[in-house]
Amino acid sequence: MSPAPESKQDRRPPYQHAADELRRDILQGRIKPGEQMPSIRELQERFGVANMTARGALNVLRDEGLIYTIHGRGSFVADHDAAGEFSVGYTPPAWYLANRDKTPPPQAEQTEGGPDGSEATGDALTEMLTALRDELRALSADHQELRREVEELKSQQSKSQP
């Protein structure tokens, strides 16, 4: 992915562009399950972004369950079956499912204070962000519950072993 063109047709943050391209690579099988993701430095060079931007892209994919990270080793693609379904219960975010087959439409330049539809776009963006926030909260709650269950299972297992 090259840096965004000057017209800035798509105003999403650079980490989201990088995450989208990496997600496509994973879902289309260019990066296979268990395979190591490119390093932060490689992502910086590939996408022409800063260190934190590359980390942000990996964080998005990790939060979605597409990749996992082993401290000191790197990030790896999560396992999925032959049909492309992720065994960890991966569900792509709603905005991704709704837009995965679409290319982003060019956005018209907005003028200040004019009735150019910028309010409708802002409302749609607010709704999407609210939905994403709610989805993240639900996932966080699920994550916490799973962690508790794992701790309980470990505790039970250690009690049953001599």
PDB file of C-alpha atoms in Angstrom:
ATOM      1  CA  MET A   1       0.000   0.000   0.000  1.00  0.00           C
ATOM      2  CA  SER A   2       1.383   3.356  -0.921  1.00  0.00           C
ATOM      3  CA  PRO A   3       0.765   6.556   1.001  1.00  0.00           C
ATOM      4  CA  ALA A   4      -2.686   8.069   0.485  1.00  0.00           C
ATOM      5  CA  PRO A   5      -3.107  10.195  -2.641  1.00  0.00           C
ATOM      6  CA  GLU A   6      -3.272  13.929  -2.207  1.00  0.00           C
ATOM      7  CA  SER A   7      -7.025  13.983  -2.883  1.00  0.00           C
ATOM      8  CA  LYS A   8      -7.534  11.945   0.310  1.00  0.00           C
ATOM      9  CA  GLN A   9     -10.644  10.255  -1.022  1.00  0.00           C
ATOM     10  CA  ASP A  10     -10.780   7.944   1.962  1.00  0.00           C
ATOM     11  CA  ARG A  11     -10.330   9.760   5.250  1.00  0.00           C
ATOM     12  CA  ARG A  12      -9.854   6.732   7.486  1.00  0.00           C
ATOM     13  CA  PRO A  13      -6.722   6.719   9.637  1.00  0.00           C
ATOM     14  CA  PRO A  14      -3.598   5.097   8.167  1.00  0.00           C
ATOM     15  CA  TYR A  15      -3.595   2.267  10.731  1.00  0.00           C
ATOM     16  CA  GLN A  16      -7.071   1.276   9.485  1.00  0.00           C
ATOM     17  CA  HIS A  17      -5.861   1.185   5.862  1.00  0.00           C
ATOM     18  CA  ALA A  18      -2.961  -1.048   6.901  1.00  0.00           C
ATOM     19  CA  ALA A  19      -5.230  -3.284   9.011  1.00  0.00           C
ATOM     20  CA  ASP A  20      -7.679  -3.621   6.098  1.00  0.00           C
ATOM     21  CA  GLU A  21      -4.949  -4.686   3.702  1.00  0.00           C
ATOM     22  CA  LEU A  22      -3.459  -7.154   6.188  1.00  0.00           C
ATOM     23  CA  ARG A  23      -6.955  -8.514   6.914  1.00  0.00           C
ATOM     24  CA  ARG A  24      -7.464  -9.083   3.179  1.00  0.00           C
ATOM     25  CA  ASP A  25      -4.095 -10.866   2.984  1.00  0.00           C
ATOM     26  CA  ILE A  26      -5.129 -13.184   5.825  1.00  0.00           C
ATOM     27  CA  LEU A  27      -8.668 -13.874   4.629  1.00  0.00           C
ATOM     28  CA  GLN A  28      -7.493 -14.503   1.052  1.00  0.00           C
ATOM     29  CA  GLY A  29      -4.803 -16.899   2.268  1.00  0.00           C
ATOM     30  CA  ARG A  30      -1.734 -14.866   1.305  1.00  0.00           C
ATOM     31  CA  ILE A  31      -0.694 -15.081   4.965  1.00  0.00           C
ATOM     32  CA  LYS A  32      -1.592 -18.547   6.218  1.00  0.00           C
ATOM     33  CA  PRO A  33      -2.681 -19.720   9.695  1.00  0.00           C
ATOM     34  CA  GLY A  34       0.266 -20.132  12.031  1.00  0.00           C
ATOM     35  CA  GLU A  35       2.460 -18.018   9.770  1.00  0.00           C
ATOM     36  CA  GLN A  36       4.260 -15.086  11.340  1.00  0.00           C
ATOM     37  CA  MET A  37       3.006 -11.616  10.458  1.00  0.00           C
ATOM     38  CA  PRO A  38       5.498  -9.107   9.053  1.00  0.00           C
ATOM     39  CA  SER A  39       7.525  -7.281  11.696  1.00  0.00           C
ATOM     40  CA  ILE A  40       6.661  -3.739  12.770  1.00  0.00           C
ATOM     41  CA  ARG A  41       9.633  -2.477  10.765  1.00  0.00           C
ATOM     42  CA  GLU A  42       8.461  -4.343   7.653  1.00  0.00           C
ATOM     43  CA  LEU A  43       4.970  -2.909   8.082  1.00  0.00           C
ATOM     44  CA  GLN A  44       6.418   0.584   8.471  1.00  0.00           C
ATOM     45  CA  GLU A  45       8.252   0.203   5.169  1.00  0.00           C
ATOM     46  CA  ARG A  46       5.368  -1.486   3.341  1.00  0.00           C
ATOM     47  CA  PHE A  47       2.747   1.095   4.308  1.00  0.00           C
ATOM     48  CA  GLY A  48       4.966   4.146   4.748  1.00  0.00           C
ATOM     49  CA  VAL A  49       3.757   4.707   8.315  1.00  0.00           C
ATOM     50  CA  ALA A  50       5.209   5.337  11.757  1.00  0.00           C
ATOM     51  CA  ASN A  51       5.977   2.653  14.331  1.00  0.00           C
ATOM     52  CA  MET A  52       2.840   3.329  16.414  1.00  0.00           C
ATOM     53  CA  THR A  53       0.653   3.302  13.303  1.00  0.00           C
ATOM     54  CA  ALA A  54       1.961  -0.152  12.340  1.00  0.00           C
ATOM     55  CA  ARG A  55       1.374  -1.337  15.916  1.00  0.00           C
ATOM     56  CA  GLY A  56      -2.145   0.074  15.770  1.00  0.00           C
ATOM     57  CA  ALA A  57      -2.891  -1.984  12.651  1.00  0.00           C
ATOM     58  CA  LEU A  58      -1.745  -5.167  14.391  1.00  0.00           C
ATOM     59  CA  ASN A  59      -3.779  -4.245  17.479  1.00  0.00           C
ATOM     60  CA  VAL A  60      -6.928  -4.003  15.346  1.00  0.00           C
ATOM     61  CA  LEU A  61      -6.319  -7.481  13.914  1.00  0.00           C
ATOM     62  CA  ARG A  62      -5.504  -8.875  17.360  1.00  0.00           C
ATOM     63  CA  ASP A  63      -8.706  -7.383  18.810  1.00  0.00           C
ATOM     64  CA  GLU A  64     -10.661  -9.028  15.988  1.00  0.00           C
ATOM     65  CA  GLY A  65      -9.111 -12.419  16.737  1.00  0.00           C
ATOM     66  CA  LEU A  66      -7.346 -12.739  13.384  1.00  0.00           C
ATOM     67  CA  ILE A  67      -3.875 -12.787  14.927  1.00  0.00           C
ATOM     68  CA  TYR A  68      -2.267 -13.516  18.265  1.00  0.00           C
ATOM     69  CA  THR A  69       0.999 -12.274  19.695  1.00  0.00           C
ATOM     70  CA  ILE A  70       3.671 -14.138  21.604  1.00  0.00           C
ATOM     71  CA  HIS A  71       5.806 -11.740  23.600  1.00  0.00           C
ATOM     72  CA  GLY A  72       9.337 -11.633  22.243  1.00  0.00           C
ATOM     73  CA  ARG A  73       8.465 -13.717  19.166  1.00  0.00           C
ATOM     74  CA  GLY A  74       5.976 -11.716  17.127  1.00  0.00           C
ATOM     75  CA  SER A  75       2.417 -11.900  15.830  1.00  0.00           C
ATOM     76  CA  PHE A  76       0.962 -14.941  14.102  1.00  0.00           C
ATOM     77  CA  VAL A  77      -2.203 -15.659  12.120  1.00  0.00           C
ATOM     78  CA  ALA A  78      -4.830 -17.504  14.166  1.00  0.00           C
ATOM     79  CA  ASP A  79      -5.876 -20.975  13.012  1.00  0.00           C
ATOM     80  CA  HIS A  80      -8.909 -21.419  10.797  1.00  0.00           C
ATOM     81  CA  ASP A  81     -10.416 -24.343   8.919  1.00  0.00           C
ATOM     82  CA  ALA A  82     -10.381 -25.025   5.168  1.00  0.00           C
ATOM     83  CA  ALA A  83     -13.595 -23.024   4.680  1.00  0.00           C
ATOM     84  CA  GLY A  84     -11.854 -19.960   6.084  1.00  0.00           C
ATOM     85  CA  GLU A  85     -13.777 -20.003   9.368  1.00  0.00           C
ATOM     86  CA  PHE A  86     -11.614 -19.129  12.343  1.00  0.00           C
ATOM     87  CA  SER A  87     -11.630 -21.762  15.053  1.00  0.00           C
ATOM     88  CA  VAL A  88     -11.408 -19.130  17.782  1.00  0.00           C
ATOM     89  CA  GLY A  89     -14.930 -17.940  16.966  1.00  0.00           C
ATOM     90  CA  TYR A  90     -13.756 -15.017  14.866  1.00  0.00           C
ATOM     91  CA  THR A  91     -16.542 -12.718  13.765  1.00  0.00           C
ATOM     92  CA  PRO A  92     -15.492  -9.782  11.633  1.00  0.00           C
ATOM     93  CA  PRO A  93     -16.748  -6.416  12.836  1.00  0.00           C
ATOM     94  CA  ALA A  94     -20.145  -5.348  11.494  1.00  0.00           C
ATOM     95  CA  TRP A  95     -18.682  -2.471   9.483  1.00  0.00           C
ATOM     96  CA  TYR A  96     -16.296  -4.882   7.775  1.00  0.00           C
ATOM     97  CA  LEU A  97     -19.050  -7.364   6.904  1.00  0.00           C
ATOM     98  CA  ALA A  98     -21.177  -4.563   5.474  1.00  0.00           C
ATOM     99  CA  ASN A  99     -18.374  -3.136   3.349  1.00  0.00           C
ATOM    100  CA  ARG A 100     -16.024  -6.024   2.513  1.00  0.00           C
ATOM    101  CA  ASP A 101     -17.070  -6.249  -1.150  1.00  0.00           C
ATOM    102  CA  LYS A 102     -17.193  -2.509  -1.723  1.00  0.00           C
ATOM    103  CA  THR A 103     -14.454  -0.104  -2.556  1.00  0.00           C
ATOM    104  CA  PRO A 104     -14.632   3.108  -0.556  1.00  0.00           C
ATOM    105  CA  PRO A 105     -16.618   5.737  -2.454  1.00  0.00           C
ATOM    106  CA  PRO A 106     -14.810   8.953  -3.242  1.00  0.00           C
ATOM    107  CA  GLN A 107     -15.806  11.695  -0.836  1.00  0.00           C
ATOM    108  CA  ALA A 108     -16.581  15.124  -2.161  1.00  0.00           C
ATOM    109  CA  GLU A 109     -14.603  18.005  -0.791  1.00  0.00           C
ATOM    110  CA  GLN A 110     -16.657  19.668   1.906  1.00  0.00           C
ATOM    111  CA  THR A 111     -17.077  23.385   2.156  1.00  0.00           C
ATOM    112  CA  GLU A 112     -17.435  25.101   5.470  1.00  0.00           C
ATOM    113  CA  GLY A 113     -20.971  25.752   6.644  1.00  0.00           C
ATOM    114  CA  GLY A 114     -22.672  24.676   3.424  1.00  0.00           C
ATOM    115  CA  PRO A 115     -25.564  22.223   3.093  1.00  0.00           C
ATOM    116  CA  ASP A 116     -23.359  19.578   1.504  1.00  0.00           C
ATOM    117  CA  GLY A 117     -24.542  16.541   3.440  1.00  0.00           C
ATOM    118  CA  SER A 118     -21.679  16.664   5.930  1.00  0.00           C
ATOM    119  CA  GLU A 119     -24.187  16.416   8.799  1.00  0.00           C
ATOM    120  CA  ALA A 120     -25.625  13.171   7.397  1.00  0.00           C
ATOM    121  CA  THR A 121     -22.115  11.798   6.981  1.00  0.00           C
ATOM    122  CA  GLY A 122     -21.305  12.864  10.530  1.00  0.00           C
ATOM    123  CA  ASP A 123     -24.475  11.197  11.832  1.00  0.00           C
ATOM    124  CA  ALA A 124     -23.657   7.979   9.994  1.00  0.00           C
ATOM    125  CA  LEU A 125     -20.121   8.088  11.358  1.00  0.00           C
ATOM    126  CA  THR A 126     -21.423   8.666  14.873  1.00  0.00           C
ATOM    127  CA  GLU A 127     -23.782   5.693  14.544  1.00  0.00           C
ATOM    128  CA  MET A 128     -20.977   3.480  13.242  1.00  0.00           C
ATOM    129  CA  LEU A 129     -18.643   4.548  16.049  1.00  0.00           C
ATOM    130  CA  THR A 130     -21.346   3.933  18.635  1.00  0.00           C
ATOM    131  CA  ALA A 131     -21.966   0.451  17.212  1.00  0.00           C
ATOM    132  CA  LEU A 132     -18.226  -0.280  17.251  1.00  0.00           C
ATOM    133  CA  ARG A 133     -17.936   0.954  20.832  1.00  0.00           C
ATOM    134  CA  ASP A 134     -20.814  -1.298  21.896  1.00  0.00           C
ATOM    135  CA  GLU A 135     -19.278  -4.239  20.043  1.00  0.00           C
ATOM    136  CA  LEU A 136     -15.924  -3.647  21.755  1.00  0.00           C
ATOM    137  CA  ARG A 137     -17.596  -3.463  25.160  1.00  0.00           C
ATOM    138  CA  ALA A 138     -19.403  -6.746  24.529  1.00  0.00           C
ATOM    139  CA  LEU A 139     -16.171  -8.385  23.353  1.00  0.00           C
ATOM    140  CA  SER A 140     -14.322  -7.061  26.371  1.00  0.00           C
ATOM    141  CA  ALA A 141     -16.963  -8.498  28.688  1.00  0.00           C
ATOM    142  CA  ASP A 142     -16.771 -11.850  26.865  1.00  0.00           C
ATOM    143  CA  HIS A 143     -12.984 -11.757  27.137  1.00  0.00           C
ATOM    144  CA  GLN A 144     -13.122 -11.118  30.878  1.00  0.00           C
ATOM    145  CA  GLU A 145     -15.591 -13.969  31.346  1.00  0.00           C
ATOM    146  CA  LEU A 146     -13.380 -16.348  29.349  1.00  0.00           C
ATOM    147  CA  ARG A 147     -10.351 -15.375  31.412  1.00  0.00           C
ATOM    148  CA  ARG A 148     -12.281 -16.149  34.612  1.00  0.00           C
ATOM    149  CA  GLU A 149     -13.346 -19.513  33.213  1.00  0.00           C
ATOM    150  CA  VAL A 150      -9.773 -20.375  32.242  1.00  0.00           C
ATOM    151  CA  GLU A 151      -8.549 -19.465  35.725  1.00  0.00           C
ATOM    152  CA  GLU A 152     -11.258 -21.644  37.278  1.00  0.00           C
ATOM    153  CA  LEU A 153     -10.343 -24.554  35.019  1.00  0.00           C
ATOM    154  CA  LYS A 154      -6.656 -24.186  35.838  1.00  0.00           C
ATOM    155  CA  SER A 155      -7.503 -24.082  39.524  1.00  0.00           C
ATOM    156  CA  GLN A 156      -9.652 -27.226  39.259  1.00  0.00           C
ATOM    157  CA  GLN A 157      -6.970 -28.993  37.241  1.00  0.00           C
ATOM    158  CA  SER A 158      -4.239 -28.177  39.744  1.00  0.00           C
ATOM    159  CA  LYS A 159      -6.446 -29.439  42.612  1.00  0.00           C
ATOM    160  CA  SER A 160      -7.135 -32.732  40.828  1.00  0.00           C
ATOM    161  CA  GLN A 161      -3.458 -33.420  40.096  1.00  0.00           C
ATOM    162  CA  PRO A 162      -1.293 -34.800  42.922  1.00  0.00           C
TER     163      PRO A 162
END
